[in-house]
JSON list of C-alpha atoms in Angstrom, two decimals:
[
{"chain": "A", "resi": 742, "resn": "MET", "atom": "CA", "xyz": [-45.88, 36.37, -13.92]},
{"chain": "A", "resi": 743, "resn": "PRO", "atom": "CA", "xyz": [-43.41, 33.76, -12.68]},
{"chain": "A", "resi": 744, "resn": "LYS", "atom": "CA", "xyz": [-44.45, 31.94, -9.53]},
{"chain": "A", "resi": 745, "resn": "VAL", "atom": "CA", "xyz": [-41.78, 31.77, -6.80]},
{"chain": "A", "resi": 746, "resn": "LEU", "atom": "CA", "xyz": [-41.87, 29.53, -3.72]},
{"chain": "A", "resi": 747, "resn": "VAL", "atom": "CA", "xyz": [-40.03, 31.09, -0.77]},
{"chain": "A", "resi": 748, "resn": "VAL", "atom": "CA", "xyz": [-39.14, 28.80, 2.15]},
{"chain": "A", "resi": 749, "resn": "ASP", "atom": "CA", "xyz": [-37.80, 30.17, 5.45]},
{"chain": "A", "resi": 750, "resn": "ASP", "atom": "CA", "xyz": [-38.64, 29.49, 9.08]},
{"chain": "A", "resi": 751, "resn": "GLU", "atom": "CA", "xyz": [-38.24, 33.15, 10.08]},
{"chain": "A", "resi": 752, "resn": "PRO", "atom": "CA", "xyz": [-41.51, 35.03, 9.36]},
{"chain": "A", "resi": 753, "resn": "LYS", "atom": "CA", "xyz": [-39.74, 38.40, 9.27]},
{"chain": "A", "resi": 754, "resn": "ILE", "atom": "CA", "xyz": [-37.31, 37.27, 6.56]},
{"chain": "A", "resi": 755, "resn": "LEU", "atom": "CA", "xyz": [-40.16, 35.61, 4.70]},
{"chain": "A", "resi": 756, "resn": "LYS", "atom": "CA", "xyz": [-42.09, 38.90, 4.65]},
{"chain": "A", "resi": 757, "resn": "ILE", "atom": "CA", "xyz": [-39.06, 40.87, 3.44]},
{"chain": "A", "resi": 758, "resn": "ILE", "atom": "CA", "xyz": [-38.47, 38.47, 0.55]},
{"chain": "A", "resi": 759, "resn": "GLU", "atom": "CA", "xyz": [-42.15, 38.26, -0.31]},
{"chain": "A", "resi": 760, "resn": "HIS", "atom": "CA", "xyz": [-42.50, 42.06, -0.38]},
{"chain": "A", "resi": 761, "resn": "SER", "atom": "CA", "xyz": [-39.37, 42.49, -2.52]},
{"chain": "A", "resi": 762, "resn": "LEU", "atom": "CA", "xyz": [-40.48, 39.87, -5.07]},
{"chain": "A", "resi": 763, "resn": "ARG", "atom": "CA", "xyz": [-44.07, 41.10, -5.27]},
{"chain": "A", "resi": 764, "resn": "ARG", "atom": "CA", "xyz": [-42.77, 44.61, -5.92]},
{"chain": "A", "resi": 765, "resn": "GLU", "atom": "CA", "xyz": [-40.90, 43.16, -8.92]},
{"chain": "A", "resi": 766, "resn": "GLY", "atom": "CA", "xyz": [-44.11, 41.58, -10.19]},
{"chain": "A", "resi": 767, "resn": "TYR", "atom": "CA", "xyz": [-43.64, 37.96, -9.10]},
{"chain": "A", "resi": 768, "resn": "GLU", "atom": "CA", "xyz": [-46.38, 35.75, -7.73]},
{"chain": "A", "resi": 769, "resn": "VAL", "atom": "CA", "xyz": [-45.15, 34.53, -4.35]},
{"chain": "A", "resi": 770, "resn": "ILE", "atom": "CA", "xyz": [-46.11, 31.51, -2.29]},
{"chain": "A", "resi": 771, "resn": "THR", "atom": "CA", "xyz": [-44.48, 30.77, 1.07]},
{"chain": "A", "resi": 772, "resn": "ALA", "atom": "CA", "xyz": [-43.66, 27.94, 3.45]},
{"chain": "A", "resi": 773, "resn": "LEU", "atom": "CA", "xyz": [-42.31, 28.02, 7.02]},
{"chain": "A", "resi": 774, "resn": "ASP", "atom": "CA", "xyz": [-40.81, 24.52, 7.13]},
{"chain": "A", "resi": 775, "resn": "GLY", "atom": "CA", "xyz": [-39.60, 21.71, 4.91]},
{"chain": "A", "resi": 776, "resn": "SER", "atom": "CA", "xyz": [-42.83, 19.73, 5.01]},
{"chain": "A", "resi": 777, "resn": "GLN", "atom": "CA", "xyz": [-44.85, 22.75, 3.90]},
{"chain": "A", "resi": 778, "resn": "ALA", "atom": "CA", "xyz": [-42.27, 23.44, 1.19]},
{"chain": "A", "resi": 779, "resn": "ILE", "atom": "CA", "xyz": [-42.65, 19.97, -0.33]},
{"chain": "A", "resi": 780, "resn": "GLU", "atom": "CA", "xyz": [-46.45, 20.23, -0.14]},
{"chain": "A", "resi": 781, "resn": "GLN", "atom": "CA", "xyz": [-46.46, 23.67, -1.79]},
{"chain": "A", "resi": 782, "resn": "PHE", "atom": "CA", "xyz": [-44.03, 22.50, -4.47]},
{"chain": "A", "resi": 783, "resn": "HIS", "atom": "CA", "xyz": [-46.31, 19.64, -5.53]},
{"chain": "A", "resi": 784, "resn": "ARG", "atom": "CA", "xyz": [-49.49, 21.71, -5.27]},
{"chain": "A", "resi": 785, "resn": "GLN", "atom": "CA", "xyz": [-48.37, 25.02, -6.79]},
{"chain": "A", "resi": 786, "resn": "GLU", "atom": "CA", "xyz": [-45.66, 23.96, -9.31]},
{"chain": "A", "resi": 787, "resn": "PRO", "atom": "CA", "xyz": [-43.48, 27.09, -8.89]},
{"chain": "A", "resi": 788, "resn": "GLU", "atom": "CA", "xyz": [-41.04, 28.26, -11.56]},
{"chain": "A", "resi": 789, "resn": "LEU", "atom": "CA", "xyz": [-38.32, 28.92, -8.97]},
{"chain": "A", "resi": 790, "resn": "ILE", "atom": "CA", "xyz": [-37.65, 28.07, -5.31]},
{"chain": "A", "resi": 791, "resn": "ILE", "atom": "CA", "xyz": [-35.80, 30.20, -2.76]},
{"chain": "A", "resi": 792, "resn": "LEU", "atom": "CA", "xyz": [-34.84, 27.80, 0.01]},
{"chain": "A", "resi": 793, "resn": "ASP", "atom": "CA", "xyz": [-33.34, 28.15, 3.48]},
{"chain": "A", "resi": 794, "resn": "LEU", "atom": "CA", "xyz": [-31.31, 25.16, 4.67]},
{"chain": "A", "resi": 795, "resn": "MET", "atom": "CA", "xyz": [-31.99, 25.19, 8.41]},
{"chain": "A", "resi": 796, "resn": "LEU", "atom": "CA", "xyz": [-35.67, 24.30, 8.49]},
{"chain": "A", "resi": 797, "resn": "PRO", "atom": "CA", "xyz": [-37.79, 22.44, 11.07]},
{"chain": "A", "resi": 798, "resn": "HIS", "atom": "CA", "xyz": [-39.21, 18.97, 10.33]},
{"chain": "A", "resi": 799, "resn": "VAL", "atom": "CA", "xyz": [-37.43, 18.52, 6.99]},
{"chain": "A", "resi": 800, "resn": "ASP", "atom": "CA", "xyz": [-34.19, 20.40, 6.29]},
{"chain": "A", "resi": 801, "resn": "GLY", "atom": "CA", "xyz": [-33.38, 22.26, 3.08]},
{"chain": "A", "resi": 802, "resn": "PHE", "atom": "CA", "xyz": [-31.07, 19.56, 1.74]},
{"chain": "A", "resi": 803, "resn": "GLN", "atom": "CA", "xyz": [-33.84, 16.96, 1.94]},
{"chain": "A", "resi": 804, "resn": "VAL", "atom": "CA", "xyz": [-36.26, 19.37, 0.27]},
{"chain": "A", "resi": 805, "resn": "CYS", "atom": "CA", "xyz": [-33.73, 19.68, -2.58]},
{"chain": "A", "resi": 806, "resn": "ARG", "atom": "CA", "xyz": [-33.47, 15.91, -2.90]},
{"chain": "A", "resi": 807, "resn": "THR", "atom": "CA", "xyz": [-37.26, 15.53, -3.00]},
{"chain": "A", "resi": 808, "resn": "VAL", "atom": "CA", "xyz": [-37.69, 18.27, -5.60]},
{"chain": "A", "resi": 809, "resn": "ARG", "atom": "CA", "xyz": [-34.91, 16.88, -7.81]},
{"chain": "A", "resi": 810, "resn": "GLU", "atom": "CA", "xyz": [-36.59, 13.47, -7.89]},
{"chain": "A", "resi": 811, "resn": "THR", "atom": "CA", "xyz": [-39.24, 14.87, -10.23]},
{"chain": "A", "resi": 812, "resn": "SER", "atom": "CA", "xyz": [-38.25, 18.38, -11.31]},
{"chain": "A", "resi": 813, "resn": "SER", "atom": "CA", "xyz": [-35.41, 20.57, -12.60]},
{"chain": "A", "resi": 814, "resn": "VAL", "atom": "CA", "xyz": [-37.04, 23.77, -11.31]},
{"chain": "A", "resi": 815, "resn": "PRO", "atom": "CA", "xyz": [-34.33, 26.33, -10.41]},
{"chain": "A", "resi": 816, "resn": "ILE", "atom": "CA", "xyz": [-33.40, 26.48, -6.72]},
{"chain": "A", "resi": 817, "resn": "ILE", "atom": "CA", "xyz": [-31.61, 29.35, -4.96]},
{"chain": "A", "resi": 818, "resn": "ILE", "atom": "CA", "xyz": [-30.24, 28.51, -1.52]},
{"chain": "A", "resi": 819, "resn": "LEU", "atom": "CA", "xyz": [-30.47, 31.34, 1.03]},
{"chain": "A", "resi": 820, "resn": "SER", "atom": "CA", "xyz": [-28.76, 30.39, 4.27]},
{"chain": "A", "resi": 821, "resn": "VAL", "atom": "CA", "xyz": [-26.56, 31.44, 7.20]},
{"chain": "A", "resi": 822, "resn": "ARG", "atom": "CA", "xyz": [-24.59, 28.25, 6.51]},
{"chain": "A", "resi": 823, "resn": "ASN", "atom": "CA", "xyz": [-21.86, 29.66, 4.30]},
{"chain": "A", "resi": 824, "resn": "GLU", "atom": "CA", "xyz": [-19.23, 26.92, 4.65]},
{"chain": "A", "resi": 825, "resn": "GLU", "atom": "CA", "xyz": [-17.73, 25.50, 1.45]},
{"chain": "A", "resi": 826, "resn": "LEU", "atom": "CA", "xyz": [-18.90, 22.00, 2.39]},
{"chain": "A", "resi": 827, "resn": "ASP", "atom": "CA", "xyz": [-22.52, 23.18, 2.51]},
{"chain": "A", "resi": 828, "resn": "LYS", "atom": "CA", "xyz": [-22.11, 24.85, -0.89]},
{"chain": "A", "resi": 829, "resn": "ILE", "atom": "CA", "xyz": [-20.60, 21.70, -2.36]},
{"chain": "A", "resi": 830, "resn": "LEU", "atom": "CA", "xyz": [-23.45, 19.56, -1.01]},
{"chain": "A", "resi": 831, "resn": "GLY", "atom": "CA", "xyz": [-26.01, 22.04, -2.29]},
{"chain": "A", "resi": 832, "resn": "PHE", "atom": "CA", "xyz": [-24.53, 22.19, -5.78]},
{"chain": "A", "resi": 833, "resn": "ASN", "atom": "CA", "xyz": [-24.21, 18.40, -5.82]},
{"chain": "A", "resi": 834, "resn": "LEU", "atom": "CA", "xyz": [-27.95, 18.26, -5.21]},
{"chain": "A", "resi": 835, "resn": "GLY", "atom": "CA", "xyz": [-28.48, 20.45, -8.26]},
{"chain": "A", "resi": 836, "resn": "VAL", "atom": "CA", "xyz": [-29.10, 23.93, -6.81]},
{"chain": "A", "resi": 837, "resn": "ASP", "atom": "CA", "xyz": [-28.59, 26.83, -9.20]},
{"chain": "A", "resi": 838, "resn": "ASP", "atom": "CA", "xyz": [-27.29, 29.54, -6.87]},
{"chain": "A", "resi": 839, "resn": "TYR", "atom": "CA", "xyz": [-26.25, 30.07, -3.25]},
{"chain": "A", "resi": 840, "resn": "LEU", "atom": "CA", "xyz": [-26.63, 33.34, -1.33]},
{"chain": "A", "resi": 841, "resn": "ALA", "atom": "CA", "xyz": [-25.44, 33.76, 2.25]},
{"chain": "A", "resi": 842, "resn": "LYS", "atom": "CA", "xyz": [-27.38, 35.54, 4.99]},
{"chain": "A", "resi": 843, "resn": "PRO", "atom": "CA", "xyz": [-27.44, 38.40, 5.78]},
{"chain": "A", "resi": 844, "resn": "PHE", "atom": "CA", "xyz": [-28.41, 39.28, 2.24]},
{"chain": "A", "resi": 845, "resn": "SER", "atom": "CA", "xyz": [-29.48, 42.25, 0.15]},
{"chain": "A", "resi": 846, "resn": "PRO", "atom": "CA", "xyz": [-33.09, 41.98, -1.11]},
{"chain": "A", "resi": 847, "resn": "VAL", "atom": "CA", "xyz": [-31.98, 43.88, -4.21]},
{"chain": "A", "resi": 848, "resn": "GLU", "atom": "CA", "xyz": [-29.24, 41.33, -4.93]},
{"chain": "A", "resi": 849, "resn": "LEU", "atom": "CA", "xyz": [-31.65, 38.46, -4.32]},
{"chain": "A", "resi": 850, "resn": "CYS", "atom": "CA", "xyz": [-34.11, 39.88, -6.86]},
{"chain": "A", "resi": 851, "resn": "LEU", "atom": "CA", "xyz": [-31.28, 40.29, -9.38]},
{"chain": "A", "resi": 852, "resn": "ARG", "atom": "CA", "xyz": [-30.29, 36.67, -8.89]},
{"chain": "A", "resi": 853, "resn": "VAL", "atom": "CA", "xyz": [-33.89, 35.51, -9.29]},
{"chain": "A", "resi": 854, "resn": "LYS", "atom": "CA", "xyz": [-34.13, 37.40, -12.58]},
{"chain": "A", "resi": 855, "resn": "ALA", "atom": "CA", "xyz": [-30.78, 36.02, -13.76]},
{"chain": "A", "resi": 856, "resn": "VAL", "atom": "CA", "xyz": [-31.58, 32.40, -12.92]},
{"chain": "A", "resi": 857, "resn": "LEU", "atom": "CA", "xyz": [-35.01, 32.56, -14.57]},
{"chain": "A", "resi": 858, "resn": "ARG", "atom": "CA", "xyz": [-33.56, 34.25, -17.67]},
{"chain": "A", "resi": 859, "resn": "ARG", "atom": "CA", "xyz": [-30.77, 31.69, -17.93]},
{"chain": "A", "resi": 860, "resn": "THR", "atom": "CA", "xyz": [-33.17, 28.77, -17.45]},
{"chain": "A", "resi": 861, "resn": "ARG", "atom": "CA", "xyz": [-35.45, 30.01, -20.20]},
{"chain": "A", "resi": 862, "resn": "LYS", "atom": "CA", "xyz": [-32.49, 30.45, -22.54]},
{"chain": "A", "resi": 863, "resn": "GLU", "atom": "CA", "xyz": [-31.34, 26.88, -21.87]},
{"chain": "A", "resi": 864, "resn": "GLU", "atom": "CA", "xyz": [-34.83, 25.49, -22.44]},
{"chain": "A", "resi": 865, "resn": "SER", "atom": "CA", "xyz": [-35.32, 27.31, -25.76]},
{"chain": "A", "resi": 866, "resn": "ALA", "atom": "CA", "xyz": [-31.83, 27.19, -27.24]},
{"chain": "A", "resi": 867, "resn": "PRO", "atom": "CA", "xyz": [-30.79, 24.32, -29.54]},
{"chain": "A", "resi": 868, "resn": "THR", "atom": "CA", "xyz": [-27.61, 22.44, -28.71]},
{"chain": "A", "resi": 869, "resn": "PRO", "atom": "CA", "xyz": [-24.87, 24.57, -30.30]},
{"chain": "A", "resi": 870, "resn": "ASP", "atom": "CA", "xyz": [-22.49, 21.66, -30.94]},
{"chain": "A", "resi": 871, "resn": "SER", "atom": "CA", "xyz": [-23.81, 18.13, -31.13]},
{"chain": "A", "resi": 872, "resn": "SER", "atom": "CA", "xyz": [-20.50, 16.41, -31.86]},
{"chain": "A", "resi": 873, "resn": "VAL", "atom": "CA", "xyz": [-19.40, 13.74, -29.42]},
{"chain": "A", "resi": 874, "resn": "PHE", "atom": "CA", "xyz": [-16.11, 13.95, -27.51]},
{"chain": "A", "resi": 875, "resn": "ASN", "atom": "CA", "xyz": [-14.45, 10.54, -27.23]},
{"chain": "A", "resi": 876, "resn": "SER", "atom": "CA", "xyz": [-10.76, 10.54, -26.32]},
{"chain": "A", "resi": 877, "resn": "SER", "atom": "CA", "xyz": [-8.37, 9.13, -23.71]},
{"chain": "A", "resi": 878, "resn": "GLY", "atom": "CA", "xyz": [-11.14, 7.13, -22.05]},
{"chain": "A", "resi": 879, "resn": "LEU", "atom": "CA", "xyz": [-13.43, 10.15, -21.66]},
{"chain": "A", "resi": 880, "resn": "TYR", "atom": "CA", "xyz": [-16.78, 10.09, -23.51]},
{"chain": "A", "resi": 881, "resn": "ILE", "atom": "CA", "xyz": [-19.11, 13.12, -23.59]},
{"chain": "A", "resi": 882, "resn": "ASN", "atom": "CA", "xyz": [-22.33, 13.35, -25.59]},
{"chain": "A", "resi": 883, "resn": "PRO", "atom": "CA", "xyz": [-23.80, 16.89, -25.45]},
{"chain": "A", "resi": 884, "resn": "SER", "atom": "CA", "xyz": [-27.05, 15.86, -27.15]},
{"chain": "A", "resi": 885, "resn": "THR", "atom": "CA", "xyz": [-27.94, 13.29, -24.50]},
{"chain": "A", "resi": 886, "resn": "ARG", "atom": "CA", "xyz": [-25.75, 14.90, -21.79]},
{"chain": "A", "resi": 887, "resn": "GLU", "atom": "CA", "xyz": [-24.17, 11.54, -21.06]},
{"chain": "A", "resi": 888, "resn": "VAL", "atom": "CA", "xyz": [-20.66, 11.11, -19.66]},
{"chain": "A", "resi": 889, "resn": "ALA", "atom": "CA", "xyz": [-18.64, 7.91, -19.34]},
{"chain": "A", "resi": 890, "resn": "ILE", "atom": "CA", "xyz": [-15.11, 7.16, -18.17]},
{"chain": "A", "resi": 891, "resn": "ASN", "atom": "CA", "xyz": [-13.61, 3.95, -19.53]},
{"chain": "A", "resi": 892, "resn": "ASP", "atom": "CA", "xyz": [-17.15, 2.93, -20.56]},
{"chain": "A", "resi": 893, "resn": "GLN", "atom": "CA", "xyz": [-18.51, 3.47, -17.04]},
{"chain": "A", "resi": 894, "resn": "PRO", "atom": "CA", "xyz": [-21.38, 6.02, -16.82]},
{"chain": "A", "resi": 895, "resn": "VAL", "atom": "CA", "xyz": [-20.79, 9.08, -14.61]},
{"chain": "A", "resi": 896, "resn": "GLU", "atom": "CA", "xyz": [-23.68, 11.12, -13.21]},
{"chain": "A", "resi": 897, "resn": "LEU", "atom": "CA", "xyz": [-23.10, 14.89, -13.36]},
{"chain": "A", "resi": 898, "resn": "THR", "atom": "CA", "xyz": [-25.27, 17.85, -12.45]},
{"chain": "A", "resi": 899, "resn": "ALA", "atom": "CA", "xyz": [-26.18, 20.32, -15.20]},
{"chain": "A", "resi": 900, "resn": "LYS", "atom": "CA", "xyz": [-23.40, 22.78, -14.33]},
{"chain": "A", "resi": 901, "resn": "GLU", "atom": "CA", "xyz": [-20.81, 20.02, -13.84]},
{"chain": "A", "resi": 902, "resn": "PHE", "atom": "CA", "xyz": [-21.63, 18.75, -17.33]},
{"chain": "A", "resi": 903, "resn": "ASP", "atom": "CA", "xyz": [-21.44, 22.25, -18.81]},
{"chain": "A", "resi": 904, "resn": "MET", "atom": "CA", "xyz": [-18.02, 22.81, -17.24]},
{"chain": "A", "resi": 905, "resn": "LEU", "atom": "CA", "xyz": [-16.62, 19.47, -18.41]},
{"chain": "A", "resi": 906, "resn": "TRP", "atom": "CA", "xyz": [-17.99, 19.92, -21.92]},
{"chain": "A", "resi": 907, "resn": "PHE", "atom": "CA", "xyz": [-16.52, 23.41, -22.23]},
{"chain": "A", "resi": 908, "resn": "LEU", "atom": "CA", "xyz": [-13.09, 22.29, -21.04]},
{"chain": "A", "resi": 909, "resn": "ALA", "atom": "CA", "xyz": [-13.19, 19.22, -23.29]},
{"chain": "A", "resi": 910, "resn": "LYS", "atom": "CA", "xyz": [-13.93, 21.39, -26.32]},
{"chain": "A", "resi": 911, "resn": "HIS", "atom": "CA", "xyz": [-10.72, 23.31, -25.53]},
{"chain": "A", "resi": 912, "resn": "PRO", "atom": "CA", "xyz": [-8.27, 20.63, -24.33]},
{"chain": "A", "resi": 913, "resn": "ASN", "atom": "CA", "xyz": [-4.98, 21.76, -22.80]},
{"chain": "A", "resi": 914, "resn": "LYS", "atom": "CA", "xyz": [-6.06, 25.41, -22.92]},
{"chain": "A", "resi": 915, "resn": "VAL", "atom": "CA", "xyz": [-5.95, 27.49, -19.73]},
{"chain": "A", "resi": 916, "resn": "PHE", "atom": "CA", "xyz": [-8.98, 29.49, -18.58]},
{"chain": "A", "resi": 917, "resn": "THR", "atom": "CA", "xyz": [-9.18, 31.90, -15.65]},
{"chain": "A", "resi": 918, "resn": "ARG", "atom": "CA", "xyz": [-11.93, 31.53, -13.08]},
{"chain": "A", "resi": 919, "resn": "LYS", "atom": "CA", "xyz": [-13.59, 34.68, -14.42]},
{"chain": "A", "resi": 920, "resn": "GLN", "atom": "CA", "xyz": [-13.60, 33.27, -17.95]},
{"chain": "A", "resi": 921, "resn": "LEU", "atom": "CA", "xyz": [-15.13, 30.01, -16.75]},
{"chain": "A", "resi": 922, "resn": "LEU", "atom": "CA", "xyz": [-17.68, 31.87, -14.64]},
{"chain": "A", "resi": 923, "resn": "TYR", "atom": "CA", "xyz": [-18.83, 33.77, -17.72]},
{"chain": "A", "resi": 924, "resn": "GLN", "atom": "CA", "xyz": [-18.84, 30.72, -20.00]},
{"chain": "A", "resi": 925, "resn": "ILE", "atom": "CA", "xyz": [-20.84, 28.49, -17.66]},
{"chain": "A", "resi": 926, "resn": "TRP", "atom": "CA", "xyz": [-23.18, 31.02, -16.04]},
{"chain": "A", "resi": 927, "resn": "GLN", "atom": "CA", "xyz": [-23.07, 33.69, -18.75]},
{"chain": "A", "resi": 928, "resn": "ALA", "atom": "CA", "xyz": [-23.32, 37.40, -17.92]},
{"chain": "A", "resi": 929, "resn": "ASP", "atom": "CA", "xyz": [-26.47, 36.85, -15.85]},
{"chain": "A", "resi": 930, "resn": "TYR", "atom": "CA", "xyz": [-24.64, 35.49, -12.80]},
{"chain": "A", "resi": 931, "resn": "TYR", "atom": "CA", "xyz": [-24.03, 37.77, -9.82]},
{"chain": "A", "resi": 932, "resn": "GLY", "atom": "CA", "xyz": [-21.88, 35.43, -7.74]},
{"chain": "A", "resi": 933, "resn": "ASN", "atom": "CA", "xyz": [-18.10, 35.38, -7.34]},
{"chain": "A", "resi": 934, "resn": "ASP", "atom": "CA", "xyz": [-15.16, 33.34, -8.60]},
{"chain": "A", "resi": 935, "resn": "ASP", "atom": "CA", "xyz": [-15.36, 30.92, -5.65]},
{"chain": "A", "resi": 936, "resn": "THR", "atom": "CA", "xyz": [-18.34, 29.31, -7.36]},
{"chain": "A", "resi": 937, "resn": "VAL", "atom": "CA", "xyz": [-15.97, 28.05, -10.06]},
{"chain": "A", "resi": 938, "resn": "THR", "atom": "CA", "xyz": [-13.56, 26.66, -7.46]},
{"chain": "A", "resi": 939, "resn": "VAL", "atom": "CA", "xyz": [-16.38, 24.70, -5.81]},
{"chain": "A", "resi": 940, "resn": "LEU", "atom": "CA", "xyz": [-17.66, 23.41, -9.16]},
{"chain": "A", "resi": 941, "resn": "ILE", "atom": "CA", "xyz": [-14.19, 22.27, -10.27]},
{"chain": "A", "resi": 942, "resn": "SER", "atom": "CA", "xyz": [-13.67, 20.51, -6.92]},
{"chain": "A", "resi": 943, "resn": "ARG", "atom": "CA", "xyz": [-16.93, 18.58, -7.31]},
{"chain": "A", "resi": 944, "resn": "LEU", "atom": "CA", "xyz": [-16.16, 17.71, -10.90]},
{"chain": "A", "resi": 945, "resn": "ARG", "atom": "CA", "xyz": [-12.74, 16.32, -9.98]},
{"chain": "A", "resi": 946, "resn": "GLU", "atom": "CA", "xyz": [-14.27, 14.08, -7.34]},
{"chain": "A", "resi": 947, "resn": "LYS", "atom": "CA", "xyz": [-16.46, 12.48, -10.00]},
{"chain": "A", "resi": 948, "resn": "ILE", "atom": "CA", "xyz": [-14.14, 12.18, -13.00]},
{"chain": "A", "resi": 949, "resn": "GLU", "atom": "CA", "xyz": [-10.64, 11.75, -11.55]},
{"chain": "A", "resi": 950, "resn": "LEU", "atom": "CA", "xyz": [-10.35, 8.16, -10.38]},
{"chain": "A", "resi": 951, "resn": "ASP", "atom": "CA", "xyz": [-7.71, 6.66, -8.11]},
{"chain": "A", "resi": 952, "resn": "LYS", "atom": "CA", "xyz": [-6.17, 4.61, -10.90]},
{"chain": "A", "resi": 953, "resn": "PRO", "atom": "CA", "xyz": [-4.01, 6.26, -13.61]},
{"chain": "A", "resi": 954, "resn": "GLN", "atom": "CA", "xyz": [-5.95, 7.83, -16.48]},
{"chain": "A", "resi": 955, "resn": "LEU", "atom": "CA", "xyz": [-5.14, 9.88, -19.56]},
{"chain": "A", "resi": 956, "resn": "PHE", "atom": "CA", "xyz": [-6.97, 13.07, -18.58]},
{"chain": "A", "resi": 957, "resn": "HIS", "atom": "CA", "xyz": [-7.30, 15.33, -15.55]},
{"chain": "A", "resi": 958, "resn": "ILE", "atom": "CA", "xyz": [-8.10, 18.92, -14.62]},
{"chain": "A", "resi": 959, "resn": "ARG", "atom": "CA", "xyz": [-4.95, 20.80, -13.73]},
{"chain": "A", "resi": 960, "resn": "THR", "atom": "CA", "xyz": [-4.82, 23.89, -11.51]},
{"chain": "A", "resi": 961, "resn": "LEU", "atom": "CA", "xyz": [-2.35, 26.60, -12.48]},
{"chain": "A", "resi": 962, "resn": "ARG", "atom": "CA", "xyz": [-2.00, 28.64, -9.30]},
{"chain": "A", "resi": 963, "resn": "GLY", "atom": "CA", "xyz": [-2.76, 32.28, -9.81]},
{"chain": "A", "resi": 964, "resn": "VAL", "atom": "CA", "xyz": [-3.94, 31.60, -13.36]},
{"chain": "A", "resi": 965, "resn": "GLY", "atom": "CA", "xyz": [-6.80, 29.12, -13.68]},
{"chain": "A", "resi": 966, "resn": "TYR", "atom": "CA", "xyz": [-7.65, 25.61, -14.89]},
{"chain": "A", "resi": 967, "resn": "LYS", "atom": "CA", "xyz": [-7.24, 23.43, -17.94]},
{"chain": "A", "resi": 968, "resn": "LEU", "atom": "CA", "xyz": [-8.25, 19.91, -18.95]},
{"chain": "A", "resi": 969, "resn": "ILE", "atom": "CA", "xyz": [-5.17, 17.85, -19.76]},
{"chain": "A", "resi": 970, "resn": "ILE", "atom": "CA", "xyz": [-5.76, 15.25, -22.47]},
{"chain": "A", "resi": 971, "resn": "GLU", "atom": "CA", "xyz": [-2.82, 12.92, -23.11]}
]
């Protein structure tokens, strides 16, 4: 069964999560602080990590950075820190989901199943469209997952790339947040529309430069988003 690393400095919460996951058939390993989390990650090679942010010794953000140096293992953040800035930072570090405390153990298990299912689909599925997008100074290669703006490389997380690629394949077409949520996370995601708002905000910071350019993501209030290509 999948091996899950659960990291939280509250033993009671750790036990609740461990019990819930074991009941679903997962192998569970635990850590009470960031240092233990990094050690367990290297030693046990889990298939998914559930990570609190407010940890002693090494905080959750630094654990994310360390993990992402060598691995794309899925990470679900579980934290009392529910501010948008924390979510943005977490997603920028490449986390796959974010669940605020207090939480439902049932919902957490559903999210674990969804993230693992989605990850396995992505690993096994061939690239559906290998054509390169190259227009108005924006270059996107889905085969190599490379992005460049005016010949300058841009580093994007997996979900940022997926969002940009989807919008670029449908230039000047409006999509609601619910449509984008489904397209990028598929039906397996149990979050809400705010996830799309955060993702679009991060993407804009990386691709919309200060100087004039021939493309941008436009918000249509009350409707959704579209990528404008001039």
